[in-house]
Coordinates of C-alpha atoms in Angstrom, one line a residue:
M15 CA -0.8 1.7 -13.8
L16 CA -0.9 0.3 -10.2
N17 CA -2.9 -2.6 -9.1
P18 CA -5.9 -1.8 -6.8
L19 CA -5.8 -2.3 -3.1
G20 CA -6.7 -5.8 -2.0
Y21 CA -8.6 -6.6 1.2
S22 CA -8.2 -9.1 3.9
V23 CA -11.5 -10.7 5.0
Y24 CA -12.1 -12.7 8.1
L25 CA -15.2 -14.7 9.0
S26 CA -15.2 -13.1 12.5
T27 CA -15.1 -9.5 11.2
F28 CA -16.9 -9.8 7.9
P29 CA -20.1 -7.9 9.2
L30 CA -17.8 -4.9 10.0
Q31 CA -16.3 -5.0 6.5
Q32 CA -19.3 -5.6 4.4
S33 CA -20.1 -1.9 3.7
M34 CA -16.5 -1.2 2.6
L35 CA -16.4 -4.2 0.4
E36 CA -19.7 -3.3 -1.3
G37 CA -18.0 -0.1 -2.3
A38 CA -15.3 -2.1 -4.2
A39 CA -17.7 -4.6 -5.7
G40 CA -17.2 -5.1 -9.4
S41 CA -13.6 -3.8 -9.3
G42 CA -12.0 -7.2 -9.6
A43 CA -9.9 -6.4 -6.5
P44 CA -8.2 -9.4 -4.8
V45 CA -9.3 -10.5 -1.4
F46 CA -7.1 -12.5 1.1
L47 CA -9.1 -15.0 3.1
S48 CA -7.6 -17.4 5.6
L49 CA -9.2 -20.8 5.8
H50 CA -7.2 -22.2 8.7
I51 CA -7.7 -19.8 11.7
S52 CA -8.4 -22.3 14.5
E53 CA -10.4 -19.9 16.6
E54 CA -13.0 -19.5 13.8
F55 CA -13.6 -23.2 13.5
G56 CA -17.0 -24.5 14.7
D57 CA -19.8 -26.8 13.7
D58 CA -21.0 -24.4 10.9
Y59 CA -17.5 -23.2 9.8
T60 CA -17.6 -24.8 6.4
A61 CA -21.1 -23.5 5.7
R62 CA -20.2 -20.0 6.7
A63 CA -17.0 -20.0 4.7
E64 CA -18.9 -21.2 1.6
R65 CA -21.5 -18.4 2.0
L66 CA -18.7 -15.8 2.3
C67 CA -16.9 -17.1 -0.8
R68 CA -20.1 -17.1 -2.7
W69 CA -20.8 -13.5 -1.6
L70 CA -17.3 -12.4 -2.7
G71 CA -17.6 -14.2 -6.0
E72 CA -20.9 -12.6 -6.9
R73 CA -19.2 -9.2 -6.5
Q74 CA -16.3 -10.2 -8.7
F75 CA -13.6 -10.3 -6.1
K76 CA -10.6 -12.5 -6.8
I77 CA -10.2 -14.7 -3.7
I78 CA -6.7 -15.7 -2.5
A79 CA -7.3 -18.3 0.2
D80 CA -4.7 -19.0 2.8
V81 CA -4.6 -22.8 3.2
S82 CA -2.7 -25.5 5.0
V83 CA -2.9 -29.3 5.3
K84 CA -5.7 -29.0 7.9
T85 CA -7.8 -26.9 5.5
V86 CA -8.4 -29.9 3.2
E87 CA -9.3 -32.1 6.2
Q88 CA -11.7 -29.4 7.5
F89 CA -13.6 -29.2 4.3
G90 CA -13.5 -33.0 3.6
E91 CA -12.0 -32.6 0.1
P92 CA -9.3 -34.9 -1.4
N93 CA -7.0 -32.1 -2.6
L94 CA -6.7 -28.3 -2.8
V95 CA -7.7 -28.1 -6.5
R96 CA -11.1 -29.7 -5.7
L97 CA -11.5 -27.3 -2.7
A98 CA -10.6 -24.3 -4.9
K99 CA -13.3 -25.3 -7.5
R100 CA -15.9 -25.8 -4.7
L101 CA -15.3 -22.4 -3.1
G102 CA -14.7 -20.4 -6.3
L103 CA -11.1 -19.5 -5.3
W104 CA -8.9 -17.6 -7.8
A105 CA -5.6 -18.5 -6.0
L106 CA -4.2 -20.5 -3.1
R107 CA -1.7 -19.1 -0.6
I108 CA 0.2 -22.1 0.6
D109 CA 1.0 -22.0 4.3
Y110 CA 2.5 -25.2 5.7
G111 CA 2.5 -28.9 5.2
F112 CA 3.4 -29.0 1.5
T113 CA 6.7 -29.8 -0.2
T114 CA 8.2 -27.7 -3.0
D115 CA 7.3 -30.4 -5.5
E116 CA 3.7 -30.4 -4.3
I117 CA 3.5 -26.7 -4.6
A118 CA 5.0 -26.7 -8.1
A119 CA 2.4 -29.3 -9.1
L120 CA -0.3 -27.0 -7.8
A121 CA 1.2 -24.0 -9.7
A122 CA 0.6 -25.9 -12.9
E123 CA -3.1 -26.1 -12.1
M124 CA -3.9 -22.5 -10.8
P125 CA -2.4 -19.3 -9.5
I126 CA -0.6 -19.8 -6.2
A127 CA 1.1 -17.7 -3.6
V128 CA 4.0 -18.8 -1.4
N129 CA 5.4 -17.4 1.8
A130 CA 7.8 -14.6 0.7
S131 CA 9.8 -14.8 3.9
T132 CA 10.5 -18.5 3.9
T133 CA 10.7 -19.3 0.1
T134 CA 14.2 -19.0 -1.3
P135 CA 14.6 -17.4 -4.8
E136 CA 15.8 -20.9 -6.0
D137 CA 12.7 -22.7 -4.8
G138 CA 10.6 -19.8 -6.1
A139 CA 12.1 -20.2 -9.6
R140 CA 11.5 -24.0 -9.5
I141 CA 7.9 -23.4 -8.8
A142 CA 7.5 -20.6 -11.3
D143 CA 9.1 -22.8 -14.0
R144 CA 6.0 -25.0 -13.9
G145 CA 4.0 -22.2 -15.6
G146 CA 1.1 -20.1 -14.5
L147 CA 1.0 -17.2 -12.1
V148 CA 3.2 -17.6 -9.0
M149 CA 3.1 -15.0 -6.2
A150 CA 5.1 -14.5 -3.0
M151 CA 3.2 -13.0 -0.1
H152 CA 5.0 -11.3 2.7
N153 CA 3.5 -11.9 6.2
F154 CA 1.8 -9.3 8.4
Y155 CA 3.0 -9.0 12.0
P156 CA 0.5 -8.5 14.9
R157 CA 3.2 -8.1 17.6
P158 CA 4.9 -4.7 17.7
E159 CA 8.7 -4.7 16.9
T160 CA 8.5 -7.9 14.8
G161 CA 7.6 -6.5 11.4
L162 CA 10.2 -6.3 8.6
D163 CA 12.8 -3.7 8.1
D164 CA 13.3 -1.7 4.9
Q165 CA 16.5 -3.4 3.8
F166 CA 15.2 -7.0 4.2
L167 CA 11.9 -6.1 2.4
L168 CA 13.7 -4.5 -0.5
E169 CA 16.2 -7.3 -0.9
S170 CA 13.9 -10.2 -0.6
T171 CA 11.3 -8.6 -2.9
R172 CA 13.8 -7.9 -5.6
A173 CA 15.3 -11.4 -5.4
L174 CA 11.9 -13.1 -5.7
Q175 CA 10.8 -10.9 -8.6
E176 CA 14.0 -11.7 -10.4
A177 CA 13.1 -15.4 -9.9
G178 CA 9.9 -14.8 -11.8
L179 CA 7.4 -14.3 -8.9
K180 CA 4.9 -11.4 -8.2
V181 CA 5.4 -10.1 -4.7
L182 CA 2.6 -9.0 -2.4
A183 CA 2.6 -7.3 1.1
F184 CA 0.2 -5.9 3.7
I185 CA -0.6 -2.5 5.2
P186 CA -2.3 -1.9 8.5
G187 CA -5.8 -0.4 8.8
E188 CA -7.1 2.2 11.2
E189 CA -10.0 2.6 13.7
T190 CA -11.1 -1.0 13.5
L191 CA -8.1 -3.2 14.0
R192 CA -8.1 -7.0 14.2
G193 CA -7.4 -8.9 17.4
P194 CA -6.1 -10.3 19.5
L195 CA -3.7 -7.3 20.0
H196 CA -5.6 -4.7 18.0
L197 CA -2.2 -2.9 17.1
G198 CA -2.3 -3.1 13.4
L199 CA -1.1 -5.7 10.9
P200 CA 1.7 -4.3 8.9
T201 CA 4.4 -6.1 6.8
L202 CA 6.9 -3.2 7.4
E203 CA 7.2 -2.4 11.1
R204 CA 7.5 1.3 10.7
H205 CA 4.1 1.4 9.0
R206 CA 2.4 0.4 12.3
G207 CA 0.2 3.3 13.5
G208 CA 0.8 5.4 10.4
S209 CA -1.4 6.4 7.5
P210 CA -2.6 3.3 5.5
Y211 CA -2.5 5.5 2.3
A212 CA 1.1 6.5 2.9
A213 CA 2.0 2.8 3.5
F214 CA 0.3 1.7 0.3
A215 CA 2.1 4.4 -1.7
E216 CA 5.5 3.4 -0.2
L217 CA 5.1 -0.3 -0.9
M218 CA 3.9 0.3 -4.4
L219 CA 6.2 3.2 -5.5
R220 CA 9.3 2.7 -3.4
F221 CA 9.5 -1.0 -2.8
G222 CA 8.0 -2.0 -6.1
M223 CA 5.3 -4.4 -4.8
D224 CA 3.1 -6.1 -7.4
G225 CA 0.1 -5.9 -5.0
V226 CA -0.8 -4.6 -1.5
F227 CA -3.5 -5.8 0.8
L228 CA -5.2 -4.1 3.7
A229 CA -4.7 -6.5 6.6
D230 CA -7.1 -5.0 9.1
P231 CA -10.9 -4.6 8.7
G232 CA -11.0 -0.8 9.0
L233 CA -10.1 2.0 6.5
R234 CA -11.4 5.6 6.5
R235 CA -13.0 6.9 3.4
G236 CA -10.5 9.7 3.0
E237 CA -7.6 7.2 3.0
Q238 CA -9.5 4.9 0.5
A239 CA -10.1 7.9 -1.8
R240 CA -6.4 8.8 -1.8
I241 CA -5.5 5.3 -2.7
D242 CA -8.1 5.1 -5.4
R243 CA -6.8 8.3 -7.0
L244 CA -3.3 7.0 -7.0
V245 CA -4.4 3.7 -8.6
Q246 CA -6.8 5.2 -11.1
D247 CA -5.2 8.5 -12.1
G248 CA -1.5 8.0 -11.1
V249 CA -1.7 11.2 -9.0
L250 CA 0.0 11.1 -5.6
S251 CA -2.1 13.2 -3.1
V252 CA 0.2 14.9 -0.6
P253 CA -1.8 16.2 2.4
T254 CA -0.2 19.6 3.2
V255 CA -0.9 22.5 5.5
L256 CA -0.4 25.7 3.4
D257 CA -0.3 29.3 4.7
E258 CA -3.4 31.3 4.0
G259 CA -1.9 33.3 1.2
Y260 CA -1.0 30.1 -0.8
V261 CA -4.2 28.0 -0.6
S262 CA -4.6 28.4 -4.4
L263 CA -1.9 25.7 -4.7
Y264 CA -4.3 23.1 -3.3
D265 CA -5.7 20.4 -5.6
K266 CA -3.7 21.4 -8.7
V267 CA -1.8 18.6 -10.3
F268 CA 2.0 19.2 -10.5
T269 CA 4.8 17.4 -12.1
S270 CA 8.2 16.7 -10.5
R271 CA 10.9 18.0 -12.8
V272 CA 12.9 15.2 -14.3
D273 CA 16.1 16.9 -13.2
S274 CA 15.0 17.3 -9.5
P275 CA 17.9 16.4 -7.2
A276 CA 17.4 13.7 -4.6
W277 CA 17.1 16.2 -1.7
L278 CA 14.1 18.2 -3.1
V279 CA 11.2 18.2 -5.6
R280 CA 11.1 21.0 -8.2
F281 CA 7.6 21.8 -9.4
A282 CA 7.7 21.8 -13.2
E283 CA 4.5 24.1 -13.3
S284 CA 5.8 26.6 -10.7
R285 CA 5.3 29.7 -12.8
E286 CA 2.2 28.5 -14.6
Y287 CA 0.2 27.6 -11.4
S288 CA 1.7 29.8 -8.6
C289 CA 0.6 33.1 -10.3
F290 CA 3.3 34.8 -8.2
G291 CA 5.8 35.2 -10.9
G292 CA 8.6 37.7 -10.1
H293 CA 6.5 39.6 -7.5
V294 CA 7.0 37.4 -4.5
A295 CA 7.8 39.7 -1.6
P296 CA 10.8 38.6 0.6
A297 CA 9.7 36.8 3.8
G298 CA 12.6 34.4 4.0
G299 CA 15.0 33.3 6.7
T300 CA 12.8 30.6 8.3
P301 CA 14.5 27.2 8.8
R302 CA 13.3 24.6 6.2
P303 CA 13.0 21.1 7.7
R304 CA 12.1 18.0 5.7
G305 CA 8.5 18.3 4.3
T306 CA 8.6 22.1 3.9
I307 CA 7.0 23.8 0.9
T308 CA 8.9 26.9 -0.3
I309 CA 8.7 29.6 -2.9
D310 CA 11.7 31.6 -4.0
N311 CA 11.2 35.4 -3.5
S312 CA 12.3 38.4 -5.5
L313 CA 15.7 38.4 -3.9
Y314 CA 16.4 35.3 -6.1
G315 CA 15.9 37.3 -9.3
R316 CA 14.7 35.2 -12.2
Y317 CA 14.0 32.3 -9.9
S318 CA 11.3 34.2 -8.1
G319 CA 8.1 32.1 -8.0
E320 CA 9.8 28.8 -8.2
I321 CA 8.1 26.2 -5.8
Q322 CA 10.0 23.4 -4.2
L323 CA 9.2 20.5 -1.7
L324 CA 12.1 19.6 0.5
R325 CA 13.1 16.0 1.2
E326 CA 15.9 17.0 3.6
D327 CA 16.5 19.7 6.2
F328 CA 17.8 23.0 5.0
P329 CA 18.8 26.2 7.0
G330 CA 16.8 29.4 6.5
D331 CA 17.6 31.5 3.4
E332 CA 16.4 35.1 3.1
R333 CA 15.7 34.5 -0.6
V334 CA 13.3 31.6 0.1
N335 CA 9.8 31.9 1.7
V336 CA 8.4 29.0 3.6
V337 CA 4.7 28.7 2.6
G338 CA 3.6 25.3 4.1
H339 CA 4.6 21.8 5.2
V340 CA 3.5 18.3 4.6
A341 CA 1.3 16.9 7.4
E342 CA 3.6 14.8 9.7
Q343 CA 1.9 11.4 9.2
Y344 CA 2.3 11.8 5.4
L345 CA 6.0 12.6 5.4
P346 CA 6.9 9.1 3.9
L347 CA 5.2 10.3 0.7
L348 CA 8.1 12.7 0.1
D349 CA 10.2 9.7 -1.1
C350 CA 7.4 8.4 -3.3
I351 CA 7.5 11.3 -5.7
K352 CA 9.4 10.1 -8.7
R353 CA 11.1 12.3 -11.3
G354 CA 8.5 13.1 -13.8
G355 CA 5.7 11.9 -11.5
R356 CA 2.5 13.7 -10.9
F357 CA 1.3 14.8 -7.5
A358 CA -1.1 17.2 -5.8
L359 CA -1.0 19.2 -2.6
T360 CA -4.3 18.4 -0.8
R361 CA -5.9 19.4 2.5
P362 CA -4.8 17.0 5.3
E363 CA -8.1 16.0 6.8
R364 CA -8.3 12.2 7.4
S365 CA -11.8 11.0 7.2

């Protein structure tokens, strides 16, 4: 079972996020809160931060606070443990100004998160050896072209997990994007401007993250609903445009056959759900690019009625009818369907 989506909360944008967070109240979802954003500082900063932490705590969110040496000074506390107790923090994300030994000592007191990009597996293991929950959190990247690439994210995540750490990352939001650039806050560069739901599914199912946070304030209800379904039911919703004669395939839960090859997904329930059996009239010959939904027609004999979802490009075949395609912004989901995994073709509206 996947961990629920976490949220990033900022003092400056909290009024915009309050409604969305109310919808997740009581879920125990984690919240990432930075306590050292200089532009948010002011005479009433500590009072506002305390009110926000109290509000989150009353709704059972688990607060991971991003802290640095100046955070302790700002709040006038002698150490981070005292600060955590005062604000009701569940975990501390250590930014800068602390040695590995100091971080290890904190790990013995409470859950902590270190910077996944700057912490070596060796240092991570030293910290994790002190006991307790130790996480490594990848950064998000406001400036385009500076986010992480797939290979680095995979390799660094696996190395840290092998060292005993839980690894976390961020996805960008939509509509309401955080400044100063308002261009999304992804960990993985190619997620910028894409579907937050597809990014969540990729990070959890392909990259094996232990947790994922929404970095921006905004997320549409439709995207949130798809994420919730994946977390709660284990069903990957795949927004798809189906031809009119095949809309009966919408919203049925399918299983990827365990012997599906890497280049396509075979629907285990093809004959049970398609209701087309061996009576599929030939209408083949259309090219089949990545993301195409196909049904074998009667020219394929006993295979007529078999449904497939293609992960690669294929030429046209007179024995295979093209009946739909995955909506373009959701094509990354093709690589998230595991052998034996459950998925559903759904209508593509993003709301």
